[in-house]
PDB file of C-alpha atoms in Angstrom:
ATOM      1  CA  MET A   1       0.000   0.000   0.000  1.00  0.00           C
ATOM      2  CA  SER A   2       1.257   3.465  -0.830  1.00  0.00           C
ATOM      3  CA  GLU A   3       2.325   5.862   1.891  1.00  0.00           C
ATOM      4  CA  PRO A   4       0.359   9.041   2.667  1.00  0.00           C
ATOM      5  CA  LYS A   5       1.655  12.188   1.099  1.00  0.00           C
ATOM      6  CA  SER A   6       2.644  14.010   4.241  1.00  0.00           C
ATOM      7  CA  ASN A   7       5.870  15.224   5.796  1.00  0.00           C
ATOM      8  CA  ASP A   8       4.488  14.523   9.287  1.00  0.00           C
ATOM      9  CA  LYS A   9       5.700  11.057  10.274  1.00  0.00           C
ATOM     10  CA  HIS A  10       3.350  10.886  13.255  1.00  0.00           C
ATOM     11  CA  MET A  11      -0.281  11.427  12.352  1.00  0.00           C
ATOM     12  CA  SER A  12      -3.025  11.812  14.913  1.00  0.00           C
ATOM     13  CA  GLY A  13      -5.670   9.108  14.855  1.00  0.00           C
ATOM     14  CA  ASP A  14      -5.938   7.081  11.660  1.00  0.00           C
ATOM     15  CA  ALA A  15      -4.719   9.745   9.221  1.00  0.00           C
ATOM     16  CA  SER A  16      -1.867   7.555   7.933  1.00  0.00           C
ATOM     17  CA  MET A  17      -4.296   4.758   7.004  1.00  0.00           C
ATOM     18  CA  TYR A  18      -5.956   6.794   4.249  1.00  0.00           C
ATOM     19  CA  THR A  19      -3.954   5.540   1.284  1.00  0.00           C
ATOM     20  CA  LYS A  20      -5.097   5.479  -2.361  1.00  0.00           C
ATOM     21  CA  PRO A  21      -6.548   1.935  -2.108  1.00  0.00           C
ATOM     22  CA  VAL A  22      -8.425   2.817   1.075  1.00  0.00           C
ATOM     23  CA  LEU A  23      -9.839   6.016  -0.385  1.00  0.00           C
ATOM     24  CA  ARG A  24     -11.008   4.148  -3.488  1.00  0.00           C
ATOM     25  CA  ILE A  25     -13.141   1.736  -1.457  1.00  0.00           C
ATOM     26  CA  TYR A  26     -14.180   4.140   1.309  1.00  0.00           C
ATOM     27  CA  ASP A  27     -17.527   5.183  -0.182  1.00  0.00           C
ATOM     28  CA  PRO A  28     -18.872   1.735  -1.153  1.00  0.00           C
ATOM     29  CA  ILE A  29     -17.443  -0.211   1.796  1.00  0.00           C
ATOM     30  CA  ALA A  30     -17.083   2.075   4.835  1.00  0.00           C
ATOM     31  CA  LEU A  31     -20.036   4.338   4.086  1.00  0.00           C
ATOM     32  CA  GLY A  32     -22.151   2.044   1.927  1.00  0.00           C
ATOM     33  CA  ILE A  33     -21.916  -1.210   3.901  1.00  0.00           C
ATOM     34  CA  VAL A  34     -20.274  -0.807   7.315  1.00  0.00           C
ATOM     35  CA  CYS A  35     -22.294   2.232   8.399  1.00  0.00           C
ATOM     36  CA  PRO A  36     -25.776   0.784   7.798  1.00  0.00           C
ATOM     37  CA  VAL A  37     -24.952  -2.848   8.632  1.00  0.00           C
ATOM     38  CA  ALA A  38     -22.573  -2.497  11.605  1.00  0.00           C
ATOM     39  CA  TRP A  39     -23.337   0.947  13.028  1.00  0.00           C
ATOM     40  CA  LYS A  40     -27.058   0.919  12.086  1.00  0.00           C
ATOM     41  CA  CYS A  41     -26.872   4.361  10.503  1.00  0.00           C
ATOM     42  CA  SER A  42     -26.890   4.993   6.764  1.00  0.00           C
ATOM     43  CA  ARG A  43     -24.686   7.423   4.887  1.00  0.00           C
ATOM     44  CA  ASN A  44     -27.865   9.132   3.659  1.00  0.00           C
ATOM     45  CA  THR A  45     -28.768   9.915   7.274  1.00  0.00           C
ATOM     46  CA  MET A  46     -25.295  11.405   7.712  1.00  0.00           C
ATOM     47  CA  LEU A  47     -25.665  13.362   4.486  1.00  0.00           C
ATOM     48  CA  ASP A  48     -29.043  14.781   5.551  1.00  0.00           C
ATOM     49  CA  PHE A  49     -27.446  15.944   8.799  1.00  0.00           C
ATOM     50  CA  PHE A  50     -24.542  17.481   6.883  1.00  0.00           C
ATOM     51  CA  ASN A  51     -26.950  19.361   4.627  1.00  0.00           C
ATOM     52  CA  ASP A  52     -28.884  20.671   7.629  1.00  0.00           C
ATOM     53  CA  ASN A  53     -25.763  22.375   8.961  1.00  0.00           C
ATOM     54  CA  VAL A  54     -23.370  23.257   6.145  1.00  0.00           C
ATOM     55  CA  ARG A  55     -23.142  26.968   5.369  1.00  0.00           C
ATOM     56  CA  GLU A  56     -21.767  29.230   2.659  1.00  0.00           C
ATOM     57  CA  LYS A  57     -18.354  29.676   4.308  1.00  0.00           C
ATOM     58  CA  HIS A  58     -17.334  26.222   5.456  1.00  0.00           C
ATOM     59  CA  LEU A  59     -14.341  24.486   7.065  1.00  0.00           C
ATOM     60  CA  ASP A  60     -14.176  20.695   6.778  1.00  0.00           C
ATOM     61  CA  ILE A  61     -11.877  18.918   9.228  1.00  0.00           C
ATOM     62  CA  GLY A  62     -10.967  15.426   8.037  1.00  0.00           C
ATOM     63  CA  PRO A  63     -12.904  15.391   4.751  1.00  0.00           C
ATOM     64  CA  GLY A  64     -12.035  11.761   3.990  1.00  0.00           C
ATOM     65  CA  SER A  65     -12.977  10.816   0.440  1.00  0.00           C
ATOM     66  CA  GLY A  66     -14.983  14.024   0.027  1.00  0.00           C
ATOM     67  CA  PHE A  67     -18.274  12.096  -0.197  1.00  0.00           C
ATOM     68  CA  PHE A  68     -20.367  14.454   1.924  1.00  0.00           C
ATOM     69  CA  LEU A  69     -18.924  17.596   0.364  1.00  0.00           C
ATOM     70  CA  ASP A  70     -19.534  16.219  -3.115  1.00  0.00           C
ATOM     71  CA  ARG A  71     -23.154  15.283  -2.372  1.00  0.00           C
ATOM     72  CA  ALA A  72     -23.936  18.311  -0.213  1.00  0.00           C
ATOM     73  CA  THR A  73     -26.581  20.885  -1.016  1.00  0.00           C
ATOM     74  CA  PHE A  74     -24.887  24.176  -0.198  1.00  0.00           C
ATOM     75  CA  PRO A  75     -26.973  27.320   0.418  1.00  0.00           C
ATOM     76  CA  THR A  76     -25.130  28.988  -2.462  1.00  0.00           C
ATOM     77  CA  SER A  77     -23.800  27.908  -5.846  1.00  0.00           C
ATOM     78  CA  ASN A  78     -20.370  29.276  -4.961  1.00  0.00           C
ATOM     79  CA  PRO A  79     -19.481  28.239  -1.391  1.00  0.00           C
ATOM     80  CA  ASP A  80     -16.148  29.188   0.171  1.00  0.00           C
ATOM     81  CA  ILE A  81     -14.691  25.862   1.351  1.00  0.00           C
ATOM     82  CA  VAL A  82     -11.499  25.077   3.250  1.00  0.00           C
ATOM     83  CA  LEU A  83     -10.365  21.466   3.716  1.00  0.00           C
ATOM     84  CA  ALA A  84      -8.056  20.556   6.607  1.00  0.00           C
ATOM     85  CA  ASP A  85      -6.295  17.257   7.269  1.00  0.00           C
ATOM     86  CA  LEU A  86      -2.882  15.898   8.223  1.00  0.00           C
ATOM     87  CA  ASN A  87      -2.833  13.621   5.188  1.00  0.00           C
ATOM     88  CA  GLU A  88      -2.082  15.488   1.965  1.00  0.00           C
ATOM     89  CA  LEU A  89      -3.458  12.620  -0.122  1.00  0.00           C
ATOM     90  CA  VAL A  90      -6.821  13.060   1.583  1.00  0.00           C
ATOM     91  CA  LEU A  91      -6.706  16.774   0.853  1.00  0.00           C
ATOM     92  CA  GLU A  92      -5.820  16.168  -2.782  1.00  0.00           C
ATOM     93  CA  THR A  93      -8.537  13.536  -3.216  1.00  0.00           C
ATOM     94  CA  ALA A  94     -11.307  15.588  -1.625  1.00  0.00           C
ATOM     95  CA  ALA A  95     -10.214  18.810  -3.345  1.00  0.00           C
ATOM     96  CA  ASN A  96     -10.197  17.138  -6.754  1.00  0.00           C
ATOM     97  CA  ARG A  97     -13.628  15.682  -6.126  1.00  0.00           C
ATOM     98  CA  ILE A  98     -15.141  19.094  -5.431  1.00  0.00           C
ATOM     99  CA  SER A  99     -12.881  21.061  -7.758  1.00  0.00           C
ATOM    100  CA  ARG A 100     -15.982  22.835  -9.117  1.00  0.00           C
ATOM    101  CA  TYR A 101     -15.975  24.837  -5.860  1.00  0.00           C
ATOM    102  CA  SER A 102     -12.236  25.671  -5.979  1.00  0.00           C
ATOM    103  CA  PRO A 103     -11.634  24.674  -2.339  1.00  0.00           C
ATOM    104  CA  ARG A 104      -8.573  25.743  -0.411  1.00  0.00           C
ATOM    105  CA  THR A 105      -6.582  23.190   1.609  1.00  0.00           C
ATOM    106  CA  MET A 106      -4.368  23.203   4.677  1.00  0.00           C
ATOM    107  CA  VAL A 107      -2.324  20.504   6.388  1.00  0.00           C
ATOM    108  CA  GLN A 108      -3.767  20.520   9.894  1.00  0.00           C
ATOM    109  CA  ASP A 109      -3.755  18.322  13.003  1.00  0.00           C
ATOM    110  CA  ALA A 110      -7.258  18.307  14.500  1.00  0.00           C
ATOM    111  CA  LEU A 111      -5.719  18.162  17.965  1.00  0.00           C
ATOM    112  CA  LYS A 112      -3.926  21.482  17.462  1.00  0.00           C
ATOM    113  CA  PRO A 113      -5.305  25.027  17.025  1.00  0.00           C
ATOM    114  CA  LEU A 114      -6.143  26.026  13.489  1.00  0.00           C
ATOM    115  CA  GLN A 115      -3.298  27.816  11.716  1.00  0.00           C
ATOM    116  CA  THR A 116      -5.455  30.775  10.727  1.00  0.00           C
ATOM    117  CA  GLU A 117      -7.642  33.418  12.351  1.00  0.00           C
ATOM    118  CA  GLU A 118     -10.198  33.041   9.554  1.00  0.00           C
ATOM    119  CA  LYS A 119     -13.843  32.721  10.609  1.00  0.00           C
ATOM    120  CA  PHE A 120     -16.317  30.182   9.272  1.00  0.00           C
ATOM    121  CA  GLN A 121     -20.095  29.889   9.390  1.00  0.00           C
ATOM    122  CA  SER A 122     -19.883  26.109   9.659  1.00  0.00           C
ATOM    123  CA  ILE A 123     -17.139  23.729  10.763  1.00  0.00           C
ATOM    124  CA  ALA A 124     -17.595  19.982  10.195  1.00  0.00           C
ATOM    125  CA  LEU A 125     -16.057  17.100  12.142  1.00  0.00           C
ATOM    126  CA  GLN A 126     -17.838  14.348  10.239  1.00  0.00           C
ATOM    127  CA  ASN A 127     -16.640  10.877  11.373  1.00  0.00           C
ATOM    128  CA  VAL A 128     -13.524  12.303  13.015  1.00  0.00           C
ATOM    129  CA  LEU A 129     -13.802  11.916  16.805  1.00  0.00           C
ATOM    130  CA  HIS A 130     -13.942   8.116  16.797  1.00  0.00           C
ATOM    131  CA  CYS A 131     -10.592   8.065  14.960  1.00  0.00           C
ATOM    132  CA  LEU A 132      -8.727  10.300  17.406  1.00  0.00           C
ATOM    133  CA  PRO A 133      -6.568   8.872  20.210  1.00  0.00           C
ATOM    134  CA  GLY A 134      -7.431   9.241  23.886  1.00  0.00           C
ATOM    135  CA  THR A 135     -10.613   9.598  25.899  1.00  0.00           C
ATOM    136  CA  MET A 136     -13.656  11.597  24.894  1.00  0.00           C
ATOM    137  CA  GLU A 137     -12.519  14.298  27.333  1.00  0.00           C
ATOM    138  CA  SER A 138      -9.130  14.593  25.635  1.00  0.00           C
ATOM    139  CA  LYS A 139     -10.668  14.425  22.145  1.00  0.00           C
ATOM    140  CA  ALA A 140     -12.818  17.421  23.100  1.00  0.00           C
ATOM    141  CA  THR A 141      -9.683  19.498  22.556  1.00  0.00           C
ATOM    142  CA  VAL A 142     -10.838  19.703  18.942  1.00  0.00           C
ATOM    143  CA  PHE A 143     -13.795  21.825  20.030  1.00  0.00           C
ATOM    144  CA  ASP A 144     -11.509  24.209  21.910  1.00  0.00           C
ATOM    145  CA  ASN A 145      -9.182  24.422  18.911  1.00  0.00           C
ATOM    146  CA  PHE A 146     -11.869  25.581  16.480  1.00  0.00           C
ATOM    147  CA  LEU A 147     -14.306  27.595  18.596  1.00  0.00           C
ATOM    148  CA  ARG A 148     -12.408  30.804  17.892  1.00  0.00           C
ATOM    149  CA  ASN A 149     -12.838  30.194  14.168  1.00  0.00           C
ATOM    150  CA  LEU A 150     -16.643  30.249  14.263  1.00  0.00           C
ATOM    151  CA  THR A 151     -18.594  33.341  13.309  1.00  0.00           C
ATOM    152  CA  SER A 152     -21.021  34.698  15.925  1.00  0.00           C
ATOM    153  CA  ASN A 153     -23.867  32.659  14.469  1.00  0.00           C
ATOM    154  CA  GLY A 154     -21.699  29.738  13.383  1.00  0.00           C
ATOM    155  CA  VAL A 155     -22.200  26.036  14.035  1.00  0.00           C
ATOM    156  CA  LEU A 156     -19.666  23.312  14.726  1.00  0.00           C
ATOM    157  CA  PHE A 157     -21.162  19.946  13.864  1.00  0.00           C
ATOM    158  CA  GLY A 158     -20.332  16.344  13.137  1.00  0.00           C
ATOM    159  CA  CYS A 159     -21.026  12.723  13.820  1.00  0.00           C
ATOM    160  CA  THR A 160     -19.015  10.028  15.563  1.00  0.00           C
ATOM    161  CA  VAL A 161     -19.355   6.313  16.175  1.00  0.00           C
ATOM    162  CA  LEU A 162     -19.724   5.535  19.882  1.00  0.00           C
ATOM    163  CA  GLY A 163     -17.927   2.464  21.155  1.00  0.00           C
ATOM    164  CA  LYS A 164     -19.694   2.104  24.495  1.00  0.00           C
ATOM    165  CA  ASN A 165     -23.322   1.308  25.345  1.00  0.00           C
ATOM    166  CA  HIS A 166     -24.243   1.180  21.671  1.00  0.00           C
ATOM    167  CA  GLY A 167     -26.468  -1.908  21.754  1.00  0.00           C
ATOM    168  CA  LEU A 168     -25.384  -3.126  18.322  1.00  0.00           C
ATOM    169  CA  GLY A 169     -25.469  -6.830  18.954  1.00  0.00           C
ATOM    170  CA  GLN A 170     -22.864  -9.457  18.103  1.00  0.00           C
ATOM    171  CA  LEU A 171     -21.859  -8.347  14.588  1.00  0.00           C
ATOM    172  CA  GLY A 172     -21.567  -4.653  15.378  1.00  0.00           C
ATOM    173  CA  THR A 173     -19.663  -5.340  18.590  1.00  0.00           C
ATOM    174  CA  TRP A 174     -17.246  -7.642  16.777  1.00  0.00           C
ATOM    175  CA  MET A 175     -16.616  -5.093  14.036  1.00  0.00           C
ATOM    176  CA  MET A 176     -16.107  -2.328  16.593  1.00  0.00           C
ATOM    177  CA  GLU A 177     -13.445  -4.409  18.305  1.00  0.00           C
ATOM    178  CA  LYS A 178     -11.745  -5.223  15.000  1.00  0.00           C
ATOM    179  CA  TYR A 179     -11.703  -1.572  13.916  1.00  0.00           C
ATOM    180  CA  ASN A 180     -10.096  -0.640  17.227  1.00  0.00           C
ATOM    181  CA  GLU A 181      -7.556  -3.459  16.992  1.00  0.00           C
ATOM    182  CA  ALA A 182      -6.602  -2.269  13.510  1.00  0.00           C
ATOM    183  CA  GLY A 183      -6.200   1.318  14.710  1.00  0.00           C
ATOM    184  CA  SER A 184      -8.925   2.670  12.444  1.00  0.00           C
ATOM    185  CA  PHE A 185     -11.005   3.578  15.506  1.00  0.00           C
ATOM    186  CA  ASN A 186     -10.039   4.613  19.032  1.00  0.00           C
ATOM    187  CA  ASN A 187     -13.495   4.725  20.592  1.00  0.00           C
ATOM    188  CA  LEU A 188     -14.185   1.742  22.854  1.00  0.00           C
ATOM    189  CA  GLU A 189     -14.729   4.045  25.849  1.00  0.00           C
ATOM    190  CA  ASP A 190     -16.580   6.806  23.962  1.00  0.00           C
ATOM    191  CA  ASP A 191     -20.134   7.198  25.247  1.00  0.00           C
ATOM    192  CA  LEU A 192     -23.057   9.552  24.734  1.00  0.00           C
ATOM    193  CA  GLU A 193     -23.054  10.926  28.276  1.00  0.00           C
ATOM    194  CA  THR A 194     -19.439  12.112  28.089  1.00  0.00           C
ATOM    195  CA  LEU A 195     -19.931  13.580  24.626  1.00  0.00           C
ATOM    196  CA  GLU A 196     -22.908  15.561  25.881  1.00  0.00           C
ATOM    197  CA  ALA A 197     -20.949  16.731  28.924  1.00  0.00           C
ATOM    198  CA  VAL A 198     -18.033  18.091  26.867  1.00  0.00           C
ATOM    199  CA  LEU A 199     -20.445  19.866  24.530  1.00  0.00           C
ATOM    200  CA  LYS A 200     -22.399  21.377  27.418  1.00  0.00           C
ATOM    201  CA  SER A 201     -19.207  22.739  29.005  1.00  0.00           C
ATOM    202  CA  ARG A 202     -18.179  24.523  25.810  1.00  0.00           C
ATOM    203  CA  PHE A 203     -21.268  25.676  23.966  1.00  0.00           C
ATOM    204  CA  PRO A 204     -24.064  27.915  25.291  1.00  0.00           C
ATOM    205  CA  ARG A 205     -26.365  25.987  22.971  1.00  0.00           C
ATOM    206  CA  TYR A 206     -25.874  22.458  21.679  1.00  0.00           C
ATOM    207  CA  SER A 207     -27.715  19.408  20.397  1.00  0.00           C
ATOM    208  CA  VAL A 208     -26.813  15.724  20.416  1.00  0.00           C
ATOM    209  CA  ARG A 209     -28.813  12.703  19.246  1.00  0.00           C
ATOM    210  CA  THR A 210     -28.117   9.178  18.081  1.00  0.00           C
ATOM    211  CA  ARG A 211     -28.978   6.801  15.284  1.00  0.00           C
ATOM    212  CA  GLY A 212     -27.674   3.329  15.989  1.00  0.00           C
ATOM    213  CA  ALA A 213     -24.138   3.696  17.331  1.00  0.00           C
ATOM    214  CA  VAL A 214     -23.664   7.085  15.664  1.00  0.00           C
ATOM    215  CA  ALA A 215     -23.982  10.305  17.670  1.00  0.00           C
ATOM    216  CA  PHE A 216     -24.826  13.517  15.805  1.00  0.00           C
ATOM    217  CA  PHE A 217     -23.783  16.728  17.534  1.00  0.00           C
ATOM    218  CA  GLU A 218     -24.128  20.457  16.931  1.00  0.00           C
ATOM    219  CA  GLY A 219     -22.759  23.381  18.906  1.00  0.00           C
ATOM    220  CA  TRP A 220     -23.482  27.086  18.515  1.00  0.00           C
ATOM    221  CA  VAL A 221     -21.429  29.915  19.996  1.00  0.00           C
ATOM    222  CA  SER A 222     -24.440  32.216  20.344  1.00  0.00           C
TER     223      SER A 222
END
């Protein structure tokens, strides 16, 4: 398998696993099969949530294959989009997929403050938290890192697969364990209660709900 195009030898979470072969099968396998079968939440449900929150000036942290950005219904025909990821291959893949919008890209660790003072109306963390190392409390650093980059009426949103108290049954539990063993996920102790607590401590207004093992969250700064 080819190596990620990045000068950073240590990538947070599973960034280094997104190689060309992985990105080619991500939509049909990870989103098309694993999400509905193992996590009991379809990619269309995730896309609907994305569309409910994405705004004209948008920052996407960890865009993956670019599936949601490509299928999104933006509130304008000419959105201003910035893609951020540690893996330059991910950035290249997602940027090429939505080249019609002329997105900008930046190499960025989600666990570090954003390298710009630029403000965004929406910031997405779609399927990112379950990949990050550490506890849910330590992963919540990502919220602190990007709060200052939200406009006064901006929304930070995303979804994450919970590894604890998910009630998925034998198949889902087995797949969760295998994903964690492989290093794709780091979420066996992630639960809804802790996610809600870290949101409540940071946002004056927030929302969190679940579909299967997937938690959907939104936070507003005002």
